[in-house]
Amino acid sequence: MTTSSIDQRVSLAVSTVIFALRPHPDTGLMTLWLPLVRRIREPYEGMWALPGGPLEADEDLAASAQHTLERTTGLAPNYLEQLYAFGNVDRSHSDTVGYRSSDRVVSIVYWALVRQDEVARAVDGENVEWFVADDLPPLAFDHAQIVDYALARLRAKITYTPIAHAFLPTEFTLADLRAVHEAVLRTTLDPANFRRQALATKTLVPTGTCLQGTSHRPPALFRFEAGAPTPAPEEQR
Amino acid sequence: MTTSSIDQRVSLAVSTVIFALRPHPDTGLMTLWLPLVRRIREPYEGMWALPGGPLEADEDLAASAQHTLERTTGLAPNYLEQLYAFGNVDRSHSDTVGYRSSDRVVSIVYWALVRQDEVARAVDGENVEWFVADDLPPLAFDHAQIVDYALARLRAKITYTPIAHAFLPTEFTLADLRAVHEAVLRTTLDPANFRRQALATKTLVPTGTCLQGTSHRPPALFRFEAGAPTPAPEEQR
């Protein structure tokens, strides 16, 4: 607890990894995408980076991530959660436009998951382009490492929490739910096994209605149980 | 992304919630404890607070938490993980000794879990005292809220991850594992049900040996499977 920590600069940035499911351009299969912002200033001018920026002195952390989501996609947050704070000394020192290059930057990273019924409403912000999450161009700073971590966390979390609901509308079929798992995990799942395991989690509630359509045996609709994991105090809304 | 965020001060602190299991002073039952540090300066002079301090400019985040653990308990980290960054504008503005009272402080909170065989080796640092985690004195700043969040996360996480292993030595009996769950969840668990559920998680490996002792039917020893959840890039050691 010396004065060096007070005189030297450690700056704070908030970045947001925004995941949405869209068809893969080659295979047509549902896959994870994320929007990146092309940098228009040094350092890393012309390269792609996660959307975000320095923390405003009068802005809450989650509000900063929310504004980034809005600026990047035009969408309001559906699922927005703090992911991790990246702040090692040896990470890129000049993380965001506006910092002195000598600054050490700690980035608090949020992730946002976009519902399938919202994807079509997304409006790209300035210099924004969407990419297949597992096939990104070289990224500025340590952002490739941050995306890798977010992907690993999402793929782990979908196996033990009902996080898939963040991609789905309020009511969905078991086939819809399986498609989300298959897209996130990049695999094919056996429909009967998936159905049995999904129902065993006891997080699904049948709505008592079926998908309207022409099918001879219309599939049943479900919704997720209201009980959600404990939100962080600052995310309680 | 205005210049206000650069000119105004947002300071960074790292605090650590350190959980260990010790007998409750009244009931004798195993229960969660944590060490607090009595503040010797304003603000909140004389009150108890989580151990930690300002982030040193040349110190990694996890290293800062590790030094706090060492300073507070004399222990090396067994389980040390980033918990959450608390940084809303309306939280206590002067979080740590040495900051100007006008500073906004973002605290990156780590949590450490102490193994049962290490508890006896803990050496209290200066102005440090241990308290029952669910029966704390009034805390400085928003630290009571942070402890509540850590407790809620620990109690949620123990139900779906093998986090209990962080409290246990390498080899343990199912009764040892159940005792950790009972202490963390503050409940009594049926031994037969617990055994069945614990074995169903497939994270336990029988060592092939039994607890040495005088028992007629010595209980079998287990260890946790090596495969751990994906660590954050900065925590990979």
PDB file of C-alpha atoms in Angstrom, chain A residues 14-19 22 33-38 48-53 64-76 80 112 114 119 121-131, chain B residues 1:
ATOM      1  CA  VAL A  14     -15.467  -1.715 -20.019  1.00  0.00           C
ATOM      2  CA  SER A  15     -15.735  -4.030 -23.055  1.00  0.00           C
ATOM      3  CA  THR A  16     -18.634  -6.233 -24.097  1.00  0.00           C
ATOM      4  CA  VAL A  17     -18.681  -9.563 -25.912  1.00  0.00           C
ATOM      5  CA  ILE A  18     -22.060  -9.748 -27.694  1.00  0.00           C
ATOM      6  CA  PHE A  19     -23.114 -13.224 -28.840  1.00  0.00           C
ATOM      7  CA  ARG A  22     -27.171 -16.682 -36.995  1.00  0.00           C
ATOM      8  CA  TRP A  33     -21.575 -14.643 -34.146  1.00  0.00           C
ATOM      9  CA  LEU A  34     -20.300 -11.478 -32.508  1.00  0.00           C
ATOM     10  CA  PRO A  35     -19.978  -7.858 -33.603  1.00  0.00           C
ATOM     11  CA  LEU A  36     -16.576  -6.158 -33.736  1.00  0.00           C
ATOM     12  CA  VAL A  37     -15.667  -2.511 -34.202  1.00  0.00           C
ATOM     13  CA  ARG A  38     -12.979  -1.394 -36.652  1.00  0.00           C
ATOM     14  CA  TRP A  48     -10.987  -5.137 -35.261  1.00  0.00           C
ATOM     15  CA  ALA A  49     -11.673  -4.894 -31.526  1.00  0.00           C
ATOM     16  CA  LEU A  50     -14.405  -5.666 -29.014  1.00  0.00           C
ATOM     17  CA  PRO A  51     -16.881  -2.826 -28.597  1.00  0.00           C
ATOM     18  CA  GLY A  52     -16.376  -0.752 -25.461  1.00  0.00           C
ATOM     19  CA  GLY A  53     -14.449   2.180 -24.114  1.00  0.00           C
ATOM     20  CA  SER A  64     -21.448   1.267 -19.541  1.00  0.00           C
ATOM     21  CA  ALA A  65     -21.840  -2.232 -21.017  1.00  0.00           C
ATOM     22  CA  GLN A  66     -25.502  -1.495 -21.750  1.00  0.00           C
ATOM     23  CA  HIS A  67     -24.595   1.682 -23.644  1.00  0.00           C
ATOM     24  CA  THR A  68     -21.995  -0.268 -25.628  1.00  0.00           C
ATOM     25  CA  LEU A  69     -24.606  -2.855 -26.575  1.00  0.00           C
ATOM     26  CA  GLU A  70     -26.997  -0.109 -27.660  1.00  0.00           C
ATOM     27  CA  ARG A  71     -24.299   1.760 -29.608  1.00  0.00           C
ATOM     28  CA  THR A  72     -23.125  -1.419 -31.339  1.00  0.00           C
ATOM     29  CA  THR A  73     -26.417  -3.163 -32.143  1.00  0.00           C
ATOM     30  CA  GLY A  74     -29.266  -0.779 -31.331  1.00  0.00           C
ATOM     31  CA  LEU A  75     -30.589  -3.408 -28.913  1.00  0.00           C
ATOM     32  CA  ALA A  76     -31.585  -3.192 -25.255  1.00  0.00           C
ATOM     33  CA  LEU A  80     -26.114  -8.884 -19.791  1.00  0.00           C
ATOM     34  CA  ALA A 112     -24.504  -9.989 -23.719  1.00  0.00           C
ATOM     35  CA  VAL A 114     -29.082 -11.701 -27.982  1.00  0.00           C
ATOM     36  CA  VAL A 119     -31.326 -10.635 -34.042  1.00  0.00           C
ATOM     37  CA  ARG A 121     -33.885  -6.044 -35.226  1.00  0.00           C
ATOM     38  CA  ALA A 122     -30.176  -5.400 -34.653  1.00  0.00           C
ATOM     39  CA  VAL A 123     -28.895  -2.242 -36.329  1.00  0.00           C
ATOM     40  CA  ASP A 124     -25.151  -2.098 -36.824  1.00  0.00           C
ATOM     41  CA  GLY A 125     -23.386   0.890 -35.268  1.00  0.00           C
ATOM     42  CA  GLU A 126     -20.625   2.835 -36.982  1.00  0.00           C
ATOM     43  CA  ASN A 127     -17.667   0.702 -38.127  1.00  0.00           C
ATOM     44  CA  VAL A 128     -19.417  -2.394 -36.799  1.00  0.00           C
ATOM     45  CA  GLU A 129     -19.380  -5.766 -38.559  1.00  0.00           C
ATOM     46  CA  TRP A 130     -20.506  -9.231 -37.402  1.00  0.00           C
ATOM     47  CA  PHE A 131     -18.191 -12.257 -37.561  1.00  0.00           C
TER      48      PHE A 131
ATOM     49  CA  MET B   1     -16.037   8.398 -24.648  1.00  0.00           C
TER      50      MET B   1
END
